[in-house]
């Protein structure tokens, strides 16, 4: 199922255009990271094999759904920034009686995700929408739950206010949201030379105006009507998949070299960010990977 919002992507501003270009160019490269097209880090649980990536990526999806704490009567869930809808597919496989609406700003992702959903017979439970999560084509108070997995970082502002405002508008009162992303704990201007360089290059390579700032982001949630906010630091949980990232990059480059494929600057920038991301992740006083949950008043 595909729905298209009224706002054509051509009218999108330059921040959006950078995001669209980034995902159009790197789209299939994510298939090297995850055969299911999960476009995020994985969650490590005790006794998991830390070298097997896909189960940890799926476990991150499971963590998101568990934290949504859905009831029987919670039927409609929004995925804000759904990528190739891997989290939607995981979710519907576990809860076939729910409906999920995934929105992404990238047309190519909508088409490809539809193919992937069709291939496993999940097309009727997952609606894919081409649109902007800062101007959601959904009515006020219409979601029984919603989540954003490594996607809100793509919008403007350290507090990501345009995203938070929209997410709170469409969520029903008393219902729950889950956000998972990398968060900075200090203003980027206070970073030292090495960290400042890595931060700037990572933002450029991954098409991020900035990472969200944990204090400002939770402040925006409160401002727009959120309460009972809980922040869980997942930094150590994602360490095994984060540590695989540099090796995955090197392996990918070797493969492309042998295939004689030339990578354009967007794809190279993405790979550079994957390498530098490791440096950012080590600066525990400045950066954390967190799950944030709460409810709308
Ligand atoms: C790193 S991917 C994560 C995808 C998915 N959540 C997952 O974990 O597999 C980020 C996603 O956010 C989407 N995105 C970024 N900015 C957006 C916006 N303004 N509106 C809608 N989607 C957006 C991108 O198109 C992409 O699908």
Coordinates of C-alpha atoms and ligand atoms in Angstrom, one line a residue:
X1 CA 0.0 0.0 0.0
X2 CA 1.5 3.4 -0.9
X3 CA 0.1 6.8 -0.1
X4 CA 1.6 10.1 -1.4
X5 CA 1.3 13.4 0.5
X6 CA 0.3 16.6 -1.4
X7 CA 3.7 18.1 -0.9
X8 CA 6.0 17.2 -3.7
X9 CA 9.6 16.4 -2.7
X10 CA 10.9 18.8 -5.3
X11 CA 9.7 21.6 -3.1
X12 CA 11.7 20.3 -0.2
X13 CA 14.2 22.6 1.4
X14 CA 18.0 22.0 1.2
X15 CA 18.1 20.0 4.5
X16 CA 15.6 17.6 3.1
X17 CA 17.2 17.5 -0.3
X18 CA 20.5 16.5 1.3
X19 CA 18.7 13.6 3.1
X20 CA 17.0 12.5 -0.1
X21 CA 20.3 12.6 -2.1
X22 CA 22.1 10.7 0.7
X23 CA 19.6 7.9 0.8
X24 CA 19.2 7.7 -2.9
X25 CA 22.9 7.3 -3.4
X26 CA 23.6 5.0 -0.4
X27 CA 20.3 3.0 -0.6
X28 CA 21.5 -0.4 -1.6
X29 CA 24.7 -0.1 0.4
X30 CA 22.6 -0.7 3.5
X31 CA 22.0 -4.2 2.1
X32 CA 25.6 -4.9 2.9
X33 CA 24.9 -4.0 6.6
X34 CA 21.7 -6.0 7.0
X35 CA 20.2 -8.5 4.6
X36 CA 16.8 -7.5 6.0
X37 CA 17.6 -3.8 5.3
X38 CA 17.6 -2.7 9.0
X39 CA 19.2 0.7 8.9
X40 CA 20.3 1.1 12.5
X41 CA 22.7 -0.3 15.1
X42 CA 21.9 -3.5 16.9
X43 CA 21.1 -4.3 20.6
X44 CA 23.3 -6.8 22.4
X45 CA 21.7 -9.0 25.0
X46 CA 23.6 -11.4 27.2
X47 CA 24.3 -14.8 25.5
X48 CA 23.8 -13.4 22.1
X49 CA 26.7 -14.0 19.6
X50 CA 28.3 -10.5 19.4
X51 CA 29.7 -11.4 15.9
X52 CA 26.3 -12.1 14.4
X53 CA 24.9 -8.8 13.4
X54 CA 21.4 -9.5 12.1
X55 CA 19.9 -11.0 15.3
X56 CA 21.2 -7.9 17.2
X57 CA 19.6 -5.6 14.6
X58 CA 16.3 -7.5 15.0
X59 CA 16.7 -7.2 18.8
X60 CA 16.8 -3.5 18.5
X61 CA 13.4 -3.6 16.7
X62 CA 12.1 -5.8 19.5
X63 CA 13.4 -3.3 22.2
X64 CA 11.5 -0.5 20.4
X65 CA 8.2 -2.6 20.3
X66 CA 8.6 -3.8 23.9
X67 CA 9.0 -0.2 25.1
X68 CA 5.8 0.8 23.3
X69 CA 3.9 -1.4 25.8
X70 CA 0.9 -1.9 23.4
X71 CA -2.5 -2.9 24.7
X72 CA -5.0 -5.1 22.8
X73 CA -6.9 -2.0 21.6
X74 CA -3.8 -0.1 20.3
X75 CA -4.3 -0.8 16.6
X76 CA -2.5 2.0 14.6
X77 CA 1.2 2.6 15.0
X78 CA 3.3 5.2 13.1
X79 CA 6.9 4.7 12.1
X80 CA 8.4 8.1 11.6
X81 CA 11.4 7.7 9.2
X82 CA 10.8 4.1 8.3
X83 CA 13.7 3.5 5.8
X84 CA 13.1 0.3 4.0
X85 CA 10.5 -0.7 6.6
X86 CA 12.5 -3.5 8.2
X87 CA 11.3 -2.5 11.7
X88 CA 7.7 -2.5 10.4
X89 CA 8.1 -6.0 9.0
X90 CA 9.5 -7.3 12.3
X91 CA 6.7 -5.7 14.2
X92 CA 3.9 -7.0 12.0
X93 CA 5.3 -10.5 12.0
X94 CA 5.0 -10.5 15.8
X95 CA 1.7 -8.6 16.0
X96 CA -0.3 -9.4 12.8
X97 CA -3.5 -7.8 14.1
X98 CA -2.0 -4.3 14.2
X99 CA -1.6 -1.7 11.4
X100 CA 1.5 0.2 10.8
X101 CA 2.0 3.4 8.8
X102 CA 5.6 4.1 7.9
X103 CA 6.6 7.5 6.5
X104 CA 9.9 8.4 4.7
X105 CA 11.0 11.3 2.7
X106 CA 12.7 9.1 0.0
X107 CA 10.6 7.9 -2.8
X108 CA 13.0 5.1 -3.7
X109 CA 12.6 3.7 -0.2
X110 CA 8.8 3.6 -0.5
X111 CA 9.1 1.6 -3.7
X112 CA 11.8 -0.7 -2.5
X113 CA 10.1 -1.2 0.9
X114 CA 6.8 -2.1 -0.9
X115 CA 8.7 -4.8 -2.9
X116 CA 10.2 -6.2 0.3
X117 CA 6.8 -6.2 2.1
X118 CA 5.1 -7.9 -0.8
X119 CA 7.8 -10.6 -0.9
X120 CA 6.8 -11.7 2.6
X121 CA 3.1 -11.1 2.2
X122 CA 2.9 -8.1 4.6
X123 CA 1.7 -5.5 2.2
X124 CA -1.8 -5.1 3.6
X125 CA -0.7 -4.4 7.2
X126 CA 2.0 -1.9 6.4
X127 CA 1.1 1.4 4.7
X128 CA 4.0 3.3 3.2
X129 CA 3.8 7.1 2.9
X130 CA 6.1 9.4 1.0
X131 CA 6.3 12.6 3.1
X132 CA 8.0 14.7 5.7
X133 CA 7.7 13.8 9.4
X134 CA 7.8 17.5 10.3
X135 CA 4.5 18.0 8.3
X136 CA 2.7 14.7 8.9
X137 CA -0.3 13.9 6.7
X138 CA -2.1 12.5 9.8
X139 CA -4.9 13.9 11.9
X140 CA -4.4 15.2 15.4
X141 CA -4.6 12.4 18.1
X142 CA -4.7 9.6 15.6
X143 CA -1.8 7.3 16.6
X144 CA -2.1 4.6 19.3
X145 CA 1.7 4.6 19.5
X146 CA 4.6 5.8 17.5
X147 CA 8.3 5.4 17.2
X148 CA 11.3 6.9 15.3
X149 CA 14.4 4.7 15.0
X150 CA 17.6 6.6 14.1
X151 CA 15.6 9.1 12.0
X152 CA 14.9 12.3 14.0
X153 CA 18.6 13.2 13.8
X154 CA 17.9 14.2 10.2
X155 CA 15.9 17.3 11.0
X156 CA 17.0 20.8 12.0
X157 CA 17.8 22.1 15.5
X158 CA 19.5 20.6 18.5
X159 CA 16.1 20.1 20.1
X160 CA 14.5 18.7 16.9
X161 CA 11.5 20.8 17.7
X162 CA 9.7 20.5 14.3
X163 CA 9.8 16.7 14.6
X164 CA 8.8 16.6 18.3
X165 CA 5.9 19.0 17.8
X166 CA 4.4 16.9 15.0
X167 CA 5.0 13.6 16.8
X168 CA 3.1 15.0 19.9
X169 CA 0.3 16.4 17.7
X170 CA -0.6 13.1 16.0
X171 CA -0.2 10.9 19.1
X172 CA -3.4 10.2 21.1
X173 CA -3.4 11.5 24.7
X174 CA -2.2 8.9 27.2
X175 CA -0.3 7.0 24.4
X176 CA 3.3 6.2 24.2
X177 CA 6.2 7.2 21.9
X178 CA 9.7 5.6 21.6
X179 CA 12.7 7.5 20.1
X180 CA 16.0 5.8 19.5
X181 CA 19.0 7.8 18.3
X182 CA 22.5 9.0 19.0
X183 CA 22.5 12.1 21.3
X184 CA 25.1 14.7 22.1
X185 CA 25.3 15.7 25.8
X186 CA 27.1 19.1 25.2
X187 CA 26.9 21.9 22.6
X188 CA 29.0 20.9 19.6
X189 CA 30.9 24.3 20.0
X190 CA 32.5 22.9 23.2
X191 CA 34.0 19.8 21.6
X192 CA 37.8 19.7 21.3
X193 CA 39.6 19.7 18.0
X194 CA 39.5 16.0 17.2
X195 CA 36.0 15.4 18.4
X196 CA 34.8 18.6 16.7
X197 CA 36.3 17.5 13.4
X198 CA 34.8 14.0 13.6
X199 CA 31.4 15.4 14.6
X200 CA 31.4 17.8 11.7
X201 CA 32.4 15.2 9.2
X202 CA 29.9 12.6 10.5
X203 CA 27.1 15.1 10.2
X204 CA 28.1 16.0 6.7
X205 CA 28.5 12.3 5.6
X206 CA 25.2 11.1 7.1
X207 CA 23.2 14.2 6.0
X208 CA 22.5 15.4 9.6
X209 CA 22.1 19.1 10.4
X210 CA 23.2 18.0 13.9
X211 CA 22.6 15.2 16.3
X212 CA 19.8 15.9 18.8
X213 CA 21.0 17.3 22.2
X214 CA 19.7 15.1 25.0
X215 CA 18.7 18.0 27.4
X216 CA 17.2 20.2 24.7
X217 CA 15.4 17.2 23.0
X218 CA 13.7 16.0 26.3
X219 CA 12.9 19.7 27.0
X220 CA 11.1 19.9 23.6
X221 CA 9.1 16.8 24.5
X222 CA 7.9 18.4 27.7
X223 CA 7.2 21.7 26.0
X224 CA 5.0 19.9 23.4
X225 CA 3.0 17.9 25.9
X226 CA 5.0 14.8 26.8
X227 CA 5.4 13.4 30.3
X228 CA 6.8 10.4 32.2
X229 CA 9.9 10.7 30.1
X230 CA 12.5 7.9 30.6
X231 CA 16.0 7.9 29.0
X232 CA 17.8 4.6 28.7
X233 CA 21.5 4.7 27.7
X234 CA 22.0 1.9 25.2
X235 CA 25.6 2.9 24.3
X236 CA 27.1 -0.4 25.6
X237 CA 24.3 -2.4 24.1
X238 CA 25.2 -1.2 20.6
X239 CA 28.9 -1.5 21.1
X240 CA 29.2 -4.9 19.4
X241 CA 27.5 -3.7 16.2
X242 CA 29.3 -0.3 16.3
X243 CA 32.6 -2.2 16.5
X244 CA 31.7 -4.1 13.4
X245 CA 31.1 -1.0 11.5
X246 CA 34.8 -0.2 10.6
X247 CA 35.4 -3.8 9.5
X248 CA 32.2 -3.8 7.4
X249 CA 33.4 -0.5 5.7
X250 CA 36.8 -2.0 4.9
X251 CA 35.3 -5.2 3.5
X252 CA 32.8 -3.2 1.5
X253 CA 35.7 -1.1 0.0
X254 CA 37.7 -4.2 -0.9
X255 CA 34.7 -5.7 -2.6
X256 CA 34.0 -2.6 -4.6
X257 CA 37.7 -2.3 -5.6
X258 CA 37.6 -5.9 -7.0
X259 CA 34.3 -5.2 -8.7
X260 CA 35.9 -2.1 -10.3
X261 CA 33.0 0.1 -9.0
X262 CA 33.8 3.7 -8.4
X263 CA 32.0 5.3 -5.4
X264 CA 30.7 8.8 -5.7
X265 CA 31.4 11.5 -2.9
X266 CA 28.1 10.8 -1.1
X267 CA 28.8 7.1 -0.7
X268 CA 32.4 7.8 0.3
X269 CA 31.2 10.4 2.8
X270 CA 28.8 7.8 4.3
X271 CA 31.7 5.3 4.7
X272 CA 33.9 7.9 6.3
X273 CA 31.1 8.7 8.8
X274 CA 30.8 5.0 9.6
X275 CA 34.6 5.0 10.5
X276 CA 34.6 8.3 12.4
X277 CA 31.4 7.3 14.3
X278 CA 33.5 5.0 16.3
X279 CA 35.5 8.0 17.6
X280 CA 32.4 9.9 18.5
X281 CA 30.9 6.8 20.3
X282 CA 34.1 6.6 22.5
X283 CA 33.5 10.1 23.9
X284 CA 31.1 9.0 26.6
X285 CA 30.9 12.4 28.2
X286 CA 29.8 14.0 25.0
X287 CA 27.8 11.4 23.3
X288 CA 25.3 8.6 24.1
X289 CA 23.1 6.3 22.1
X290 CA 19.7 6.3 23.9
X291 CA 16.2 5.1 23.9
X292 CA 13.7 7.7 25.1
X293 CA 10.1 6.9 25.9
X294 CA 7.2 8.7 27.5
X295 CA 3.5 9.4 27.0
X296 CA 1.5 12.4 25.7
X297 CA -0.5 14.1 28.5
Ligands
LIG1 C1 18.9 5.7 9.3 S1 17.4 5.6 8.4 C2 16.5 4.6 9.6 C3 15.4 3.8 8.9 C4 14.6 2.9 9.8 N1 14.0 3.6 11.0 C5 15.4 1.7 10.3 O1 15.8 1.8 11.5 O2 15.7 0.8 9.5 C6 16.6 7.2 8.6 C7 15.2 7.3 7.9 O3 14.7 8.6 8.2 C8 14.0 9.1 7.1 N2 13.9 10.6 7.2 C9 14.8 11.5 7.3 N3 14.3 12.7 7.4 C10 12.9 12.6 7.2 C11 11.8 13.5 7.1 N4 12.0 14.8 7.2 N5 10.6 12.9 7.0 C12 10.4 11.6 6.8 N6 11.4 10.7 6.9 C13 12.7 11.2 7.1 C14 15.0 8.7 6.0 O4 14.4 8.8 4.7 C15 15.3 7.3 6.4 O5 14.3 6.4 5.9

